[in-house]
Amino acid sequence: MDERAALTLIDSWLPLAGDDAAVLDDLVISTDMLHETTDFPEGTTRYTAGWRSVGASLSDIAAMGANATAAVAVYAAPSFEEPEIHDFIDGARAVCERVGAEYVGGDLDGHDEFTVATTVVGDTHEPVRRSGASPGETLCVTGTLGRSGAALELFDHEPERANDLFQFEPRVAAGRAIAAHAGAMMDSSDGLARSLHQLAAASDCGFDVAGSALPIDECVHEVATDELDVYELAVHFGEDFELVFTTDAVETVRSLSPTPITPIGTVTDDGVTLDGASLPDRGYSH
Amino acid sequence: MDERAALTLIDSWLPLAGDDAAVLDDLVISTDMLHETTDFPEGTTRYTAGWRSVGASLSDIAAMGANATAAVAVYAAPSFEEPEIHDFIDGARAVCERVGAEYVGGDLDGHDEFTVATTVVGDTHEPVRRSGASPGETLCVTGTLGRSGAALELFDHEPERANDLFQFEPRVAAGRAIAAHAGAMMDSSDGLARSLHQLAAASDCGFDVAGSALPIDECVHEVATDELDVYELAVHFGEDFELVFTTDAVETVRSLSPTPITPIGTVTDDGVTLDGASLPDRGYSH
């Protein structure tokens, strides 16, 4: 059974799971595991690894429209070197500070492959689910798309810049601003295309995206070999951890959010299309 | 640098860490990673793995004298098989139900070695620290000692019984009852001996333990080869996840706790001794 099929099955057993984060009363909680071979390309610093792995869970909290409160991480590696652990914690602390959360510690574990497990808790009275989109709403995205895909191409010859691009800002403040005006929301960790298919399934709706409206990051154009590659990095690659949401109050949300928001399409009755043509459910599976 | 040295260093960088769980206002949070080669002997069922890994984090919450609220886990394995994942979740849910917490889900990750990362959150107004022991108090322990060490010997020929012994009850209710009357508290995950050395260091005190008072589990006598082995399993092996605490109100605590409580010694000015002889700081390092 592949990971997506298994997750669908688990969601059917655990009614509180199945969204970007689990919700229990006012508590929101999300956990993730990242490891060297799949998540940290050669050249990724421990600082970036700390930032990115804690950031991934913070992004899940952001996607619920919640405040992020506290983060923990398990640092698992073949050996424990003071400078590496210090850099990791510095990165974890820095990303938490960026969103007003506290990095409170965690655990160490001896492990063949460098692996990080992170958990973030947050709180909200009104979580935004994946299931609340309605036809007629506007589809929006925060920030820009394609940074992580572009970074991957840069680790080879511009590792410093690649590390910078890998240190994304979790959209907690934007998520809070959007929450009261959103129909449905999730983060784009699996790529825009796959996120839209997941939102469509959860909300029983469709989406039509306008290709020309996509806020594609400048660095994507630098590294992409052609226009097809641009779309691949911006639409399918994922790991940008931007918020994808629906709203009928675009201007209000834009005025409240500290992060730029771009309307990229509309909620339809069914089907996920890009400029009217079917957009395949293809992305990065973690 | 070994794991203990690294943890000590991390505690100096992160003031909110360093106890059984991190505390942030009323929130208590703890995270752990367990994996096949070190934590799940051959014959451990996925049900037991789910129970035990979530139980380890619940025990950390218990050791703070807190309520346990919610648990999450990352299930990382080379493949995802429906019966195995289902059993794991059943075990995780069962141990949560036992202590009034909710298992709310988690994440999956493809991984060479079966690995579990768990996080539990809880709440309390008055966390019990490792640092509050005072000379003259009575040293106590909940339940019995040596179950996990004995279980390890049984996996070979009595796997069912070994699995049962591995499914320990996290002492959340006992921890709540003890909290208002405890000087210092922690769980015995690294063994009684090592726990006492850690409590002594945190509280700047010592302990004298009466060997005849130790509540050694019956199964230890069954599997132990001689008296030395009995002490090894009960005092040094660890992983029993009992609470070790100090109090000046033994009878009150005994009447409040749903788990039997045994006084095993006294808090002294310095040194950790068993029947007056030095008790070495030796145990199981995770």
XYZ file of C-alpha atoms in Angstrom:
572
model
C 0.000 0.000 0.000
C 1.485 3.404 -0.869
C 1.677 6.250 1.636
C -1.343 8.147 0.292
C -3.585 5.078 0.351
C -2.437 4.292 3.882
C -3.123 7.870 5.025
C -6.638 7.732 3.556
C -7.253 4.512 5.441
C -5.939 5.989 8.701
C -8.182 9.029 8.286
C -11.167 6.688 8.182
C -10.111 5.147 11.511
C -9.201 8.390 13.253
C -11.904 11.027 12.881
C -9.771 13.779 14.444
C -6.995 13.339 11.862
C -7.199 13.893 8.102
C -6.612 17.638 7.836
C -3.289 19.512 7.896
C -3.354 19.148 11.683
C -5.476 17.262 14.202
C -7.947 19.300 16.246
C -9.041 18.499 19.799
C -11.180 21.215 21.360
C -9.067 24.385 20.969
C -5.819 22.439 20.583
C -4.266 21.951 17.148
C -1.378 19.517 16.748
C 0.704 18.275 13.848
C 3.717 15.976 13.516
C 6.108 15.228 10.638
C 9.198 13.190 9.934
C 11.894 14.299 7.490
C 15.086 12.484 6.597
C 18.288 12.886 4.725
C 17.683 10.841 1.573
C 14.314 12.379 0.736
C 14.220 15.804 2.375
C 17.715 17.204 2.907
C 19.762 17.358 -0.321
C 23.551 17.247 -0.038
C 24.669 20.690 1.081
C 21.705 21.290 3.401
C 23.122 22.772 6.603
C 21.924 21.565 9.989
C 20.603 25.111 10.537
C 18.434 24.771 7.433
C 17.376 21.251 8.486
C 16.243 22.575 11.882
C 14.437 25.497 10.292
C 12.781 23.440 7.584
C 11.659 20.461 9.633
C 10.109 22.567 12.399
C 8.801 24.910 9.698
C 6.945 22.049 8.002
C 4.903 21.418 11.162
C 4.410 25.151 11.773
C 3.001 25.350 8.261
C 0.404 22.705 9.129
C -0.692 24.821 12.087
C -0.834 27.884 9.802
C -3.057 25.944 7.406
C -5.661 25.524 10.166
C -5.716 29.306 10.729
C -4.329 28.705 14.234
C -1.754 30.356 16.498
C 1.454 28.353 16.817
C 2.453 27.886 20.454
C 5.239 25.374 20.995
C 7.486 23.116 18.931
C 9.571 20.034 19.771
C 11.894 17.910 17.647
C 13.675 14.579 17.836
C 17.148 14.846 16.302
C 18.223 11.370 15.189
C 21.685 10.858 13.714
C 24.566 8.375 13.600
C 26.612 10.655 15.884
C 26.037 13.702 18.044
C 28.390 16.588 17.223
C 28.099 19.764 19.249
C 28.318 22.238 16.328
C 25.767 20.301 14.265
C 23.241 20.015 17.101
C 23.777 23.670 18.000
C 23.144 24.757 14.404
C 20.056 22.563 14.212
C 18.600 24.093 17.381
C 19.481 27.602 16.181
C 17.533 26.977 12.982
C 14.601 25.463 14.866
C 14.546 28.408 17.261
C 14.817 30.960 14.464
C 11.820 29.648 12.532
C 9.773 29.517 15.755
C 10.710 33.104 16.623
C 9.614 34.174 13.153
C 6.038 33.071 13.914
C 5.847 33.793 17.650
C 6.140 30.169 18.777
C 8.561 28.738 21.315
C 11.024 25.944 20.533
C 10.990 24.025 23.806
C 13.362 21.125 23.117
C 12.965 17.492 22.296
C 14.963 14.316 22.235
C 18.028 12.692 20.688
C 18.161 9.267 19.116
C 21.045 7.278 17.647
C 20.038 6.464 14.071
C 21.775 5.334 10.871
C 20.231 8.063 8.745
C 19.903 11.707 9.806
C 16.187 11.931 10.616
C 14.084 14.618 12.256
C 10.633 14.229 13.791
C 8.883 17.468 14.673
C 5.648 18.292 16.439
C 3.988 21.683 16.786
C 0.965 22.580 18.880
C -1.215 25.600 18.422
C -4.650 26.874 19.334
C -7.720 28.272 17.667
C -11.425 28.533 18.358
C -12.325 28.198 14.683
C -10.063 25.896 12.675
C -10.274 26.216 8.900
C -10.804 22.804 7.310
C -10.079 21.465 3.868
C -13.753 20.727 3.458
C -15.330 24.198 3.419
C -14.885 25.419 -0.183
C -17.988 26.496 -2.136
C -18.397 27.035 -5.892
C -18.149 30.729 -6.766
C -15.435 31.509 -4.198
C -12.069 32.807 -5.336
C -9.057 30.493 -5.098
C -5.966 32.208 -3.651
C -2.417 31.425 -2.685
C 0.038 33.208 -0.355
C 3.576 34.208 -1.386
C 5.213 32.657 -4.432
C 5.457 29.171 -5.927
C 8.435 27.083 -6.981
C 11.132 28.202 -4.512
C 11.868 24.735 -3.140
C 11.975 23.125 -6.571
C 14.370 25.838 -7.755
C 16.490 25.485 -4.609
C 16.994 21.805 -5.359
C 18.643 22.746 -8.663
C 20.910 25.239 -6.879
C 22.366 23.031 -4.114
C 25.037 21.828 -6.497
C 26.694 25.135 -7.428
C 25.084 27.779 -5.164
C 24.577 25.959 -1.844
C 24.304 29.138 0.205
C 21.488 30.481 -1.910
C 19.809 27.074 -1.968
C 19.896 26.969 1.830
C 18.371 30.464 1.964
C 15.551 29.399 -0.339
C 14.957 26.277 1.756
C 14.355 28.435 4.841
C 10.736 29.283 4.082
C 8.561 31.423 6.325
C 5.612 29.465 7.741
C 2.470 31.484 6.982
C 1.107 31.533 10.516
C 0.307 35.266 10.574
C -1.261 35.097 7.127
C -3.271 32.026 8.172
C -4.618 33.912 11.190
C -5.616 36.858 8.985
C -7.252 34.603 6.411
C -9.049 32.295 8.879
C -12.246 34.275 9.478
C -12.766 34.791 5.739
C -11.737 31.423 4.307
C -13.975 28.640 3.032
C -11.262 25.978 2.924
C -7.501 26.060 3.437
C -4.448 23.780 3.374
C -0.747 24.181 2.768
C 0.961 23.424 -0.517
C 3.516 20.974 0.855
C 2.644 18.375 -1.802
C 2.513 20.961 -4.595
C -0.271 23.199 -5.856
C -1.763 20.575 -8.190
C -2.025 17.854 -5.563
C -3.265 20.335 -2.942
C -6.096 21.376 -5.251
C -7.087 17.748 -5.807
C -7.098 17.182 -2.055
C -9.175 20.335 -1.407
C -11.561 19.341 -4.214
C -12.032 15.864 -2.731
C -12.548 17.198 0.807
C -14.950 19.967 -0.265
C -16.635 18.033 -3.092
C -15.958 20.827 -5.563
C -13.613 21.681 -8.433
C -11.155 24.439 -9.340
C -10.189 26.310 -12.469
C -6.777 27.933 -12.258
C -5.625 30.780 -14.525
C -2.037 29.954 -15.516
C -1.133 33.599 -16.123
C -2.156 34.508 -12.547
C 0.235 32.084 -10.793
C 2.763 33.949 -8.596
C 5.799 32.041 -9.822
C 8.961 32.893 -7.903
C 11.651 34.712 -9.906
C 14.247 32.059 -9.095
C 12.156 29.471 -10.947
C 12.666 31.313 -14.225
C 16.403 31.390 -13.545
C 16.814 27.651 -13.132
C 14.063 26.305 -15.387
C 15.132 24.939 -18.760
C 11.877 25.894 -20.530
C 8.261 26.885 -19.887
C 7.259 23.278 -19.202
C 9.908 23.084 -16.497
C 8.612 26.335 -14.972
C 5.164 24.764 -14.537
C 6.668 21.546 -13.237
C 8.556 23.388 -10.472
C 5.790 25.845 -9.609
C 2.700 23.645 -9.906
C 3.773 20.060 -9.255
C 7.014 20.020 -7.259
C 5.620 21.438 -4.041
C 7.304 21.823 -0.668
C 6.743 25.584 -0.857
C 4.560 25.537 2.252
C 2.359 28.353 1.009
C -1.322 28.502 1.959
C -3.902 27.565 -0.674
C -7.388 28.775 0.260
C -10.803 29.835 -0.954
C -12.576 33.033 0.019
C -15.327 35.391 -1.035
C -13.508 38.349 0.522
C -10.266 38.664 -1.435
C -9.747 42.384 -0.809
C -10.404 42.079 2.940
C -7.975 39.193 3.274
C -5.357 41.031 1.198
C -5.583 44.056 3.468
C -5.223 41.927 6.627
C -2.465 39.524 5.584
C 1.204 40.451 6.096
C 2.061 38.118 3.185
C 1.046 38.996 -0.384
C -2.010 37.069 -1.551
C -2.731 36.249 -5.187
C -6.109 35.186 -6.592
C -5.312 32.361 -9.010
C -8.701 30.969 -10.007
C -12.211 30.078 -8.975
C -14.019 27.302 -7.164
C -16.147 25.294 -9.618
C -18.562 22.388 -9.300
C -16.067 19.683 -10.192
C -12.794 18.889 -11.931
C -9.404 20.515 -11.421
C -8.318 22.460 -14.506
C -5.538 24.845 -15.519
C -6.735 27.288 -18.188
C -9.614 24.925 -18.841
C -7.440 21.807 -19.388
C -7.322 18.978 -16.854
C -4.569 19.442 -14.243
C -3.196 16.023 -13.271
C -3.065 14.933 -9.608
C 0.690 14.652 -9.629
C 3.145 16.009 -7.068
C 5.705 15.224 -4.507
C 4.681 12.469 -2.115
C 6.431 12.643 1.235
C 29.818 13.018 22.203
C 27.453 10.449 23.724
C 23.705 10.971 24.009
C 23.728 11.928 27.699
C 26.475 14.522 27.249
C 24.637 15.954 24.259
C 21.362 16.142 26.210
C 23.090 17.979 29.061
C 24.486 20.473 26.568
C 21.081 20.979 24.953
C 19.494 21.579 28.351
C 21.954 24.424 28.892
C 20.835 26.029 25.614
C 17.110 25.458 26.068
C 15.895 26.544 29.499
C 12.401 25.079 28.984
C 13.775 21.577 28.331
C 15.718 19.323 30.724
C 12.927 17.688 32.702
C 10.785 14.693 31.717
C 8.727 17.096 29.600
C 9.032 20.724 28.518
C 6.729 23.211 30.195
C 5.347 26.373 28.590
C 2.760 28.147 30.720
C 0.178 25.440 31.483
C 1.223 23.304 28.523
C 3.410 20.236 29.018
C 4.896 18.498 25.991
C 7.217 15.555 25.449
C 8.534 13.738 22.396
C 10.392 10.437 21.950
C 11.729 8.237 19.184
C 11.849 4.438 19.425
C 13.109 2.011 16.831
C 13.315 -1.634 16.021
C 16.947 -2.462 16.810
C 16.991 -0.841 20.240
C 13.393 -0.751 21.479
C 11.295 -3.469 19.863
C 12.751 -6.979 20.339
C 11.877 -9.630 17.757
C 8.353 -10.771 18.532
C 7.065 -7.329 19.546
C 3.663 -6.923 17.906
C 2.718 -3.689 16.195
C -0.024 -3.345 18.836
C 2.608 -3.467 21.575
C 4.842 -1.047 19.611
C 1.965 1.456 19.353
C 1.105 1.043 23.031
C 4.677 1.265 24.239
C 5.914 4.163 22.115
C 2.924 6.379 22.891
C 3.091 5.117 26.489
C 6.693 6.319 26.824
C 5.629 9.900 26.087
C 2.533 9.586 28.287
C 4.855 8.513 31.098
C 6.851 11.740 30.685
C 3.634 13.734 31.097
C 2.764 11.635 34.166
C 6.179 12.433 35.637
C 5.322 16.148 35.590
C 2.132 15.464 37.552
C 0.113 16.658 34.553
C -3.058 15.589 32.765
C -2.398 13.918 29.424
C -4.509 15.456 26.669
C -3.521 14.380 23.170
C -0.992 12.086 21.492
C 0.371 11.867 17.959
C 2.821 9.453 16.337
C 4.847 9.156 13.168
C 4.877 5.547 11.939
C 7.971 5.044 9.805
C 8.554 1.701 8.102
C 9.905 0.154 4.912
C 6.349 -0.669 3.805
C 2.820 0.187 4.858
C 0.660 -2.870 5.510
C -2.948 -2.367 6.545
C -3.031 -4.954 9.389
C 0.239 -3.696 10.879
C -0.787 -0.034 10.817
C -4.208 -0.921 12.169
C -2.683 -2.886 15.067
C -0.266 -0.060 15.796
C -3.088 2.490 15.963
C -5.183 0.138 18.112
C -2.307 -0.114 20.603
C -1.737 3.641 20.557
C -5.433 4.278 21.110
C -5.685 1.710 23.885
C -2.868 3.197 25.965
C -4.345 6.678 25.489
C -7.794 5.489 26.580
C -6.231 3.968 29.679
C -5.125 7.429 30.852
C -7.941 9.591 29.487
C -5.942 11.040 26.586
C -6.947 11.110 22.940
C -4.873 9.565 20.157
C -5.444 12.076 17.361
C -3.312 10.689 14.543
C 0.043 11.506 13.055
C 2.048 10.872 9.956
C 3.606 8.090 7.888
C 7.146 8.009 6.577
C 8.964 5.525 4.372
C 12.008 4.385 6.354
C 14.491 1.492 6.231
C 14.057 0.630 9.905
C 10.721 0.496 11.721
C 10.807 3.719 13.750
C 8.189 5.534 15.792
C 8.253 9.153 16.921
C 5.616 10.088 19.464
C 4.558 13.353 21.067
C 2.126 13.856 23.916
C 0.765 17.126 25.261
C -0.772 17.668 28.640
C -1.594 20.432 31.034
C -0.992 21.387 34.635
C -0.831 24.542 36.742
C 1.886 23.139 38.993
C 4.397 20.874 37.256
C 6.535 18.689 39.515
C 10.212 19.110 38.636
C 13.209 16.886 39.170
C 14.777 19.642 41.231
C 12.508 19.844 44.283
C 13.731 17.021 46.565
C 14.773 17.917 50.152
C 16.783 15.843 52.667
C 14.462 14.099 55.110
C 11.723 13.356 52.587
C 10.760 9.766 51.821
C 11.735 8.278 48.469
C 8.920 6.330 46.815
C 8.164 4.432 43.635
C 4.875 3.459 41.978
C 4.030 -0.099 40.910
C 6.753 -2.713 40.515
C 10.261 -2.797 39.095
C 11.883 -5.081 36.536
C 8.944 -5.961 34.275
C 10.575 -4.748 31.056
C 13.887 -6.410 31.797
C 12.086 -9.675 32.511
C 9.960 -9.327 29.374
C 13.095 -9.102 27.263
C 14.096 -12.558 28.488
C 10.638 -13.925 27.636
C 10.292 -12.769 24.007
C 12.102 -15.876 22.841
C 9.868 -18.599 24.273
C 6.794 -16.777 25.672
C 6.219 -13.930 23.201
C 2.586 -13.404 24.198
C 3.474 -12.895 27.841
C 6.431 -10.710 26.890
C 4.122 -8.510 24.828
C 1.712 -8.235 27.768
C 4.537 -7.182 30.085
C 5.709 -4.633 27.528
C 2.281 -2.940 27.627
C 2.857 -0.904 30.749
C 0.303 1.478 32.213
C 1.513 5.082 32.160
C 1.104 6.442 35.688
C -0.840 9.552 34.746
C -3.534 9.145 37.434
C -0.929 8.339 40.086
C 1.150 11.336 38.978
C -1.881 13.607 39.379
C -2.517 12.237 42.872
C 1.121 12.585 43.885
C 1.703 16.039 42.367
C 0.485 18.257 45.221
C 2.533 16.289 47.771
C 5.755 15.620 45.858
C 9.114 17.328 46.249
C 10.644 15.973 43.065
C 9.479 13.405 40.505
C 10.606 11.701 37.299
C 9.905 8.424 35.527
C 12.171 5.402 35.710
C 12.650 4.992 31.962
C 16.440 4.789 32.326
C 16.254 2.508 35.381
C 15.912 3.245 39.074
C 19.653 3.735 39.654
C 20.136 6.248 36.856
C 16.873 8.030 37.757
C 18.109 8.518 41.322
C 21.407 9.949 40.071
C 19.498 12.337 37.818
C 17.157 13.399 40.639
C 20.142 13.824 42.975
C 21.948 16.044 40.457
C 18.847 18.143 39.756
C 17.911 18.529 43.445
C 21.474 18.697 44.790
C 20.757 15.934 47.289
C 21.418 12.228 47.798
C 19.391 9.050 48.361
C 19.715 5.949 50.476
C 17.646 3.039 49.215
C 16.678 0.017 51.333
C 17.182 -3.046 49.124
C 14.606 -5.113 51.007
C 11.927 -2.492 50.361
C 12.169 -2.553 46.560
C 8.869 -3.685 44.955
C 10.448 -6.154 42.562
C 7.959 -7.667 40.121
C 7.276 -11.385 40.541
C 8.236 -12.132 36.960
C 11.771 -10.926 37.669
C 12.321 -13.770 40.133
C 11.068 -16.212 37.507
C 13.548 -15.232 34.811
C 16.541 -14.092 36.880
C 19.446 -16.518 37.121
C 20.497 -15.371 40.616
C 20.095 -12.528 43.131
C 22.597 -10.354 41.266
C 20.521 -10.690 38.117
C 17.386 -9.724 40.078
C 19.009 -6.434 41.066
C 20.317 -5.889 37.561
C 16.819 -6.210 36.066
C 14.997 -4.294 38.793
C 17.481 -1.522 39.565
C 19.557 -0.943 36.440
C 17.692 -2.190 33.389
C 14.911 0.358 33.435
C 12.157 0.989 30.904
C 9.554 0.244 33.567
C 8.102 3.728 33.306
C 7.209 3.863 36.971
C 7.267 7.174 38.855
C 10.131 7.833 41.250
C 9.369 10.680 43.649
C 10.019 12.231 47.030
C 7.375 13.271 49.535
C 6.816 14.053 53.190
C 3.239 12.771 53.010
C 3.536 9.091 52.175
C 0.225 8.018 53.729
C -1.730 10.820 52.036
C -0.246 9.973 48.657
C -0.901 6.264 49.171
C -4.534 6.926 49.945
C -4.964 9.123 46.849
C -3.075 7.106 44.243
C -4.859 4.374 42.241
C -1.464 2.639 41.820
C 0.300 1.048 44.804
C 3.100 3.213 46.167
C 6.144 1.838 47.973
C 8.518 3.846 50.185
C 11.996 2.616 49.248
C 14.345 4.976 51.054
C 15.107 8.497 52.186
C 16.459 11.713 50.727
C 19.937 12.420 52.113
C 22.429 15.262 51.737
C 24.519 13.615 49.060
C 25.530 10.324 47.437
C 23.287 7.599 46.032
C 23.502 4.417 48.075
C 21.759 1.050 48.298
C 21.810 -0.332 51.851
C 24.607 2.115 52.573
C 26.846 1.051 49.651
C 27.395 3.251 46.623
C 24.855 2.592 43.838
C 26.542 3.103 40.461
C 25.057 5.453 37.859
C 24.519 2.708 35.344
C 21.403 1.993 33.327
C 19.865 1.787 29.962
C 20.675 4.744 27.723
C 18.114 5.342 24.977
